[in-house]
CSV table of C-alpha atoms in Angstrom, one decimal:
chain,number,residue,atom,x,y,z
A,19,MET,CA,-52.2,72.8,-38.9
A,20,THR,CA,-51.8,70.2,-41.7
A,21,PRO,CA,-51.5,72.0,-45.1
A,22,LEU,CA,-52.9,70.7,-48.3
A,23,PRO,CA,-50.5,68.7,-50.5
A,24,ASP,CA,-48.7,70.8,-53.1
A,25,THR,CA,-50.4,69.3,-56.1
A,26,LYS,CA,-51.4,70.9,-59.5
A,27,ASP,CA,-53.0,67.7,-60.7
A,28,ARG,CA,-56.4,68.6,-62.2
A,29,ARG,CA,-57.9,65.4,-60.6
A,30,PHE,CA,-57.2,66.8,-57.1
A,31,ALA,CA,-60.5,67.8,-55.4
A,32,THR,CA,-59.6,70.8,-53.2
A,33,THR,CA,-63.1,71.1,-51.6
A,34,LEU,CA,-63.1,67.5,-50.6
A,35,ALA,CA,-59.6,67.8,-49.2
A,36,ARG,CA,-60.6,70.8,-47.1
A,37,GLY,CA,-63.6,68.9,-45.8
A,38,LEU,CA,-61.3,66.1,-44.7
A,39,MET,CA,-59.0,68.6,-43.0
A,40,VAL,CA,-62.0,69.7,-40.9
A,41,LEU,CA,-62.6,66.1,-39.8
A,42,ARG,CA,-58.9,65.6,-39.0
A,43,ALA,CA,-59.0,68.7,-36.7
A,44,PHE,CA,-60.8,66.7,-34.0
A,45,ARG,CA,-58.9,65.0,-31.2
A,46,ALA,CA,-60.1,62.4,-28.7
A,47,SER,CA,-59.9,64.9,-25.7
A,48,ASP,CA,-61.9,67.6,-27.4
A,49,ASP,CA,-65.2,68.6,-25.8
A,50,GLY,CA,-66.5,69.7,-29.2
A,51,LEU,CA,-65.0,72.4,-31.5
A,52,GLY,CA,-66.5,75.7,-32.8
A,53,ASN,CA,-65.9,77.0,-36.2
A,54,ALA,CA,-63.2,79.5,-34.9
A,55,GLU,CA,-61.2,76.6,-33.3
A,56,ILE,CA,-61.5,74.5,-36.4
A,57,SER,CA,-60.3,77.5,-38.5
A,58,GLU,CA,-57.3,77.9,-36.2
A,59,ARG,CA,-56.4,74.2,-36.3
A,60,THR,CA,-56.7,73.9,-40.1
A,61,GLY,CA,-55.6,77.3,-41.3
A,62,LEU,CA,-58.8,77.6,-43.4
A,63,PRO,CA,-60.9,80.8,-43.4
A,64,LYS,CA,-63.7,80.8,-40.9
A,65,SER,CA,-66.2,81.4,-43.7
A,66,THR,CA,-65.0,78.3,-45.5
A,67,VAL,CA,-65.1,76.3,-42.3
A,68,SER,CA,-68.7,77.4,-41.7
A,69,ARG,CA,-69.8,76.1,-45.1
A,70,LEU,CA,-67.9,72.8,-44.6
A,71,THR,CA,-69.2,72.1,-41.1
A,72,PHE,CA,-72.8,72.8,-42.2
A,73,THR,CA,-72.3,70.3,-45.1
A,74,LEU,CA,-70.6,67.7,-42.9
A,75,ARG,CA,-73.4,68.0,-40.2
A,76,SER,CA,-76.1,67.7,-42.9
A,77,LEU,CA,-74.4,64.4,-44.0
A,78,GLY,CA,-74.1,63.1,-40.5
A,79,TYR,CA,-70.3,63.3,-40.3
A,80,LEU,CA,-70.5,66.0,-37.6
A,81,THR,CA,-73.2,66.6,-35.0
A,82,HIS,CA,-74.2,69.5,-32.8
A,83,ALA,CA,-75.7,67.2,-30.2
A,84,ARG,CA,-77.3,69.4,-27.4
A,85,ARG,CA,-74.8,72.2,-27.7
A,86,HIS,CA,-75.4,74.1,-30.9
A,87,ASP,CA,-72.2,76.1,-30.9
A,88,ARG,CA,-69.8,73.2,-30.9
A,89,TYR,CA,-69.4,70.3,-33.3
A,90,ARG,CA,-68.5,66.7,-32.5
A,91,PRO,CA,-67.8,63.7,-34.7
A,92,GLY,CA,-71.2,62.3,-35.9
A,93,PRO,CA,-72.6,58.8,-36.4
A,94,ALA,CA,-71.6,58.6,-40.1
A,95,LEU,CA,-68.0,59.3,-39.2
A,96,LEU,CA,-68.1,56.7,-36.4
A,97,ALA,CA,-69.5,54.1,-38.8
A,98,LEU,CA,-66.8,55.0,-41.4
A,99,GLY,CA,-64.1,54.6,-38.7
A,100,ASN,CA,-65.4,51.2,-37.6
A,101,VAL,CA,-65.4,50.0,-41.1
A,102,ALA,CA,-61.9,51.2,-41.6
A,103,GLN,CA,-60.6,49.6,-38.4
A,104,ALA,CA,-62.3,46.3,-39.2
A,105,SER,CA,-60.8,46.1,-42.6
A,106,ILE,CA,-57.2,46.8,-41.4
A,107,SER,CA,-56.3,43.5,-39.9
A,108,PHE,CA,-53.0,44.3,-38.1
A,109,VAL,CA,-54.5,47.0,-35.8
A,110,ASP,CA,-56.4,44.4,-33.6
A,111,VAL,CA,-53.5,41.9,-33.8
A,112,CYS,CA,-50.9,44.4,-32.6
A,113,ALA,CA,-52.9,45.6,-29.6
A,114,PRO,CA,-52.0,42.9,-27.1
A,115,ILE,CA,-48.4,42.8,-28.3
A,116,MET,CA,-48.0,46.6,-27.8
A,117,GLN,CA,-49.8,46.6,-24.5
A,118,ARG,CA,-47.5,43.9,-23.2
A,119,MET,CA,-44.4,45.8,-24.4
A,120,ALA,CA,-45.7,49.0,-22.8
A,121,ASP,CA,-46.3,47.3,-19.4
A,122,GLU,CA,-42.9,45.5,-19.5
A,123,THR,CA,-40.9,48.6,-20.3
A,124,GLY,CA,-43.1,51.3,-18.5
A,125,THR,CA,-43.2,53.3,-21.7
A,126,LEU,CA,-46.1,54.8,-23.8
A,127,ALA,CA,-46.4,52.7,-27.0
A,128,LEU,CA,-47.7,54.5,-30.1
A,129,LEU,CA,-48.8,53.6,-33.6
A,130,LEU,CA,-48.3,56.4,-36.1
A,131,VAL,CA,-49.3,56.9,-39.7
A,132,ARG,CA,-48.4,59.6,-42.3
A,133,ASP,CA,-50.8,62.5,-42.5
A,134,ASN,CA,-49.5,64.6,-45.4
A,135,ALA,CA,-46.8,66.8,-43.8
A,136,LYS,CA,-47.2,65.4,-40.3
A,137,LEU,CA,-47.4,62.1,-38.4
A,138,LEU,CA,-50.7,61.2,-36.9
A,139,ILE,CA,-51.0,59.1,-33.7
A,140,LEU,CA,-53.5,56.4,-34.5
A,141,ARG,CA,-53.4,54.3,-31.3
A,142,THR,CA,-51.7,54.5,-27.9
A,143,TRP,CA,-51.1,51.9,-25.2
A,144,ARG,CA,-50.3,53.2,-21.7
A,145,PRO,CA,-48.4,51.1,-19.2
A,146,ARG,CA,-50.5,49.9,-16.4
A,147,GLY,CA,-49.8,51.4,-13.1
A,148,VAL,CA,-47.1,53.8,-14.4
A,149,SER,CA,-47.4,57.5,-15.1
A,150,SER,CA,-46.6,58.1,-18.8
A,151,LEU,CA,-46.4,60.8,-21.4
A,152,TRP,CA,-49.7,62.5,-22.2
A,153,LEU,CA,-50.1,61.9,-26.0
A,154,GLU,CA,-53.3,60.7,-27.5
A,155,ALA,CA,-54.8,59.4,-30.7
A,156,GLY,CA,-55.3,62.3,-33.1
A,157,HIS,CA,-52.2,64.2,-31.9
A,158,ARG,CA,-49.8,65.1,-34.7
A,159,LEU,CA,-46.0,65.1,-34.6
A,160,PRO,CA,-43.5,66.6,-37.0
A,161,PHE,CA,-41.1,64.6,-39.2
A,162,ALA,CA,-38.2,66.7,-38.1
A,163,GLY,CA,-36.7,66.1,-34.7
A,164,THR,CA,-38.6,62.9,-33.8
A,165,SER,CA,-37.6,59.3,-33.8
A,166,SER,CA,-41.0,58.4,-35.3
A,167,GLY,CA,-40.5,60.9,-38.1
A,168,HIS,CA,-37.0,59.9,-39.0
A,169,THR,CA,-38.0,56.3,-38.9
A,170,MET,CA,-40.9,56.9,-41.2
A,171,LEU,CA,-38.7,58.8,-43.6
A,172,ALA,CA,-36.2,55.9,-43.6
A,173,ALA,CA,-38.9,53.3,-44.4
A,174,MET,CA,-40.5,55.2,-47.2
A,175,SER,CA,-40.1,54.5,-50.9
A,176,GLU,CA,-37.9,57.1,-52.7
A,177,GLU,CA,-41.0,58.6,-54.4
A,178,LEU,CA,-43.0,58.9,-51.2
A,179,PHE,CA,-40.0,60.4,-49.4
A,180,GLU,CA,-39.6,63.1,-52.0
A,181,THR,CA,-43.3,64.0,-52.0
A,182,THR,CA,-43.5,64.0,-48.2
A,183,VAL,CA,-40.5,66.2,-47.7
A,184,ALA,CA,-41.7,68.6,-50.3
A,185,ASN,CA,-44.9,69.1,-48.3
A,186,ALA,CA,-43.2,69.3,-45.0
A,187,LEU,CA,-40.3,71.7,-45.9
A,188,GLY,CA,-39.9,74.4,-43.2
A,189,ASP,CA,-41.9,72.6,-40.5
A,190,ARG,CA,-39.7,72.6,-37.4
A,191,GLY,CA,-36.8,73.8,-39.6
A,192,LEU,CA,-36.9,70.8,-42.0
A,193,THR,CA,-34.8,71.2,-45.1
A,194,GLN,CA,-34.0,68.7,-47.9
A,195,GLU,CA,-30.5,68.3,-46.5
A,196,ARG,CA,-31.8,67.6,-42.9
A,197,ALA,CA,-34.4,65.1,-44.3
A,198,ASN,CA,-31.8,63.3,-46.3
A,199,ALA,CA,-29.4,63.0,-43.3
A,200,ALA,CA,-32.2,61.9,-41.0
A,201,ARG,CA,-33.3,59.2,-43.5
A,202,ARG,CA,-29.8,57.9,-43.8
A,203,MET,CA,-29.1,57.8,-40.1
A,204,ALA,CA,-32.4,56.1,-39.2
A,205,TYR,CA,-32.0,53.6,-42.1
A,206,ASP,CA,-28.5,52.6,-40.9
A,207,GLN,CA,-29.8,52.1,-37.4
A,208,LEU,CA,-32.7,50.0,-38.6
A,209,ILE,CA,-30.5,47.8,-40.6
A,210,THR,CA,-27.8,47.3,-37.9
A,211,ARG,CA,-30.0,46.9,-34.8
A,212,GLY,CA,-33.6,46.9,-35.8
A,213,PHE,CA,-34.7,50.2,-34.3
A,214,ALA,CA,-34.0,53.9,-34.6
A,215,ILE,CA,-33.2,56.6,-32.0
A,216,THR,CA,-32.9,60.3,-33.0
A,217,PRO,CA,-30.1,61.9,-31.0
A,218,PRO,CA,-31.7,64.0,-28.2
A,219,ASP,CA,-29.9,67.1,-29.3
A,220,GLN,CA,-32.0,67.0,-32.5
A,221,TYR,CA,-35.4,66.5,-30.8
A,222,PHE,CA,-38.1,69.1,-31.4
A,223,ALA,CA,-39.2,68.6,-27.8
A,224,ALA,CA,-36.7,68.2,-25.0
A,225,ASN,CA,-39.1,66.4,-22.6
A,226,ILE,CA,-39.6,63.3,-24.8
A,227,HIS,CA,-37.2,60.4,-25.5
A,228,ALA,CA,-38.4,57.8,-28.0
A,229,VAL,CA,-37.3,54.8,-30.0
A,230,SER,CA,-39.1,53.7,-33.2
A,231,LYS,CA,-39.5,50.8,-35.7
A,232,PRO,CA,-41.5,50.7,-38.9
A,233,PHE,CA,-44.0,48.1,-40.1
A,234,HIS,CA,-45.2,47.5,-43.6
A,235,ALA,CA,-48.8,46.3,-43.4
A,236,ARG,CA,-50.3,44.5,-46.4
A,237,ASP,CA,-53.4,46.7,-45.9
A,238,PHE,CA,-51.4,49.9,-46.6
A,239,ALA,CA,-49.3,51.1,-49.5
A,240,GLU,CA,-46.9,52.8,-47.2
A,241,PRO,CA,-45.2,52.1,-43.8
A,242,VAL,CA,-46.5,52.8,-40.4
A,243,VAL,CA,-44.3,53.3,-37.3
A,244,PHE,CA,-44.4,51.9,-33.8
A,245,THR,CA,-42.8,54.0,-31.1
A,246,ALA,CA,-42.0,53.6,-27.4
A,247,GLY,CA,-41.5,56.8,-25.5
A,248,ALA,CA,-41.2,58.3,-22.0
A,249,MET,CA,-39.7,61.3,-20.1
A,250,PRO,CA,-35.9,61.5,-20.3
A,251,ASP,CA,-35.5,60.7,-16.6
A,252,ASP,CA,-37.3,57.4,-17.2
A,253,LEU,CA,-35.9,56.6,-20.6
A,254,SER,CA,-32.2,57.4,-21.1
A,255,VAL,CA,-30.5,56.8,-24.4
A,256,ALA,CA,-28.6,54.0,-22.7
A,257,ARG,CA,-31.8,52.3,-21.7
A,258,MET,CA,-33.3,52.8,-25.2
A,259,GLU,CA,-30.3,51.2,-26.7
A,260,ALA,CA,-30.0,48.3,-24.3
A,261,GLU,CA,-33.6,47.5,-23.3
A,262,VAL,CA,-36.5,49.3,-24.8
A,263,GLY,CA,-35.2,49.4,-28.4
A,264,PRO,CA,-34.6,45.6,-28.5
A,265,ARG,CA,-38.0,45.0,-26.9
A,266,LEU,CA,-39.8,47.1,-29.4
A,267,ASN,CA,-37.9,45.3,-32.2
A,268,GLU,CA,-39.1,42.0,-30.8
A,269,ALA,CA,-42.7,43.2,-30.6
A,270,VAL,CA,-42.8,44.3,-34.2
A,271,MET,CA,-41.1,41.1,-35.3
A,272,GLU,CA,-43.7,39.1,-33.4
A,273,LEU,CA,-46.4,41.1,-35.3
A,274,GLU,CA,-44.7,40.4,-38.6
A,275,ARG,CA,-44.6,36.6,-37.8
A,276,MET,CA,-48.3,36.6,-36.8
A,277,MET,CA,-49.2,38.4,-40.0
A,278,GLY,CA,-47.0,36.1,-42.1
A,279,GLN,CA,-45.0,39.1,-43.4
A,280,PRO,CA,-41.3,39.5,-44.2
A,281,PRO,CA,-39.2,42.0,-42.3
A,282,SER,CA,-40.2,45.6,-42.8
A,283,ILE,CA,-36.7,46.9,-43.4
A,284,THR,CA,-34.3,45.2,-45.8
A,285,LEU,CA,-31.1,46.4,-47.6
A,286,ARG,CA,-31.8,48.7,-50.4
A,287,ASN,CA,-30.3,48.0,-53.8
């Protein structure tokens, strides 16, 4: 569940935000969702979800298709997504770079963006011919206890960091002190070696090892994160430090050069 931002700004449209929560509840592997499932994923009352799904279906953002008890993303949402992807130039440019890195390292490559109090997987690249982690676009990760989350915290502006942590407090035991420590540790790693690895004893899930690096796209006002991950037996800390981390760093630097952008992490004043 992704909670609404804690905002008292009168300009904030709560009904619109709840409608978008419904759309974000869908994952690529879903065979449709009923109102009860959407309610469970969003934390919204079922009566509220029922009104929102009816409205979104009327506007074409959801469809019933041939099964009238389960909703799926509709044509209007597909069109909106295609427009968004076409307007964000780095996504297509990074695809062959990340696929090549995934194939060379045998790791699952991920592109993640901030989604309020969580990280949202936007794209994945699976290594060809290698069994890899089962994570998909639409899956959400916590900020606490992930290399992706700690890297994102390190790359944020101070203002965005404070807002994000305020919304994510309590998720996976996140406190302000833990967020500050994770931000400092990841930032120091990014400055000294170009990638960040959260110590495995801090991971929220013991079956995933991962290394991450941020990217500041001109299309976005905030950073995104690229991550390479695998099962611990296939991706030891030593291998992350000596092989996969440097390879991920090279991949993101190649993307920066192709996009004509400066390094994503620099020394703070």
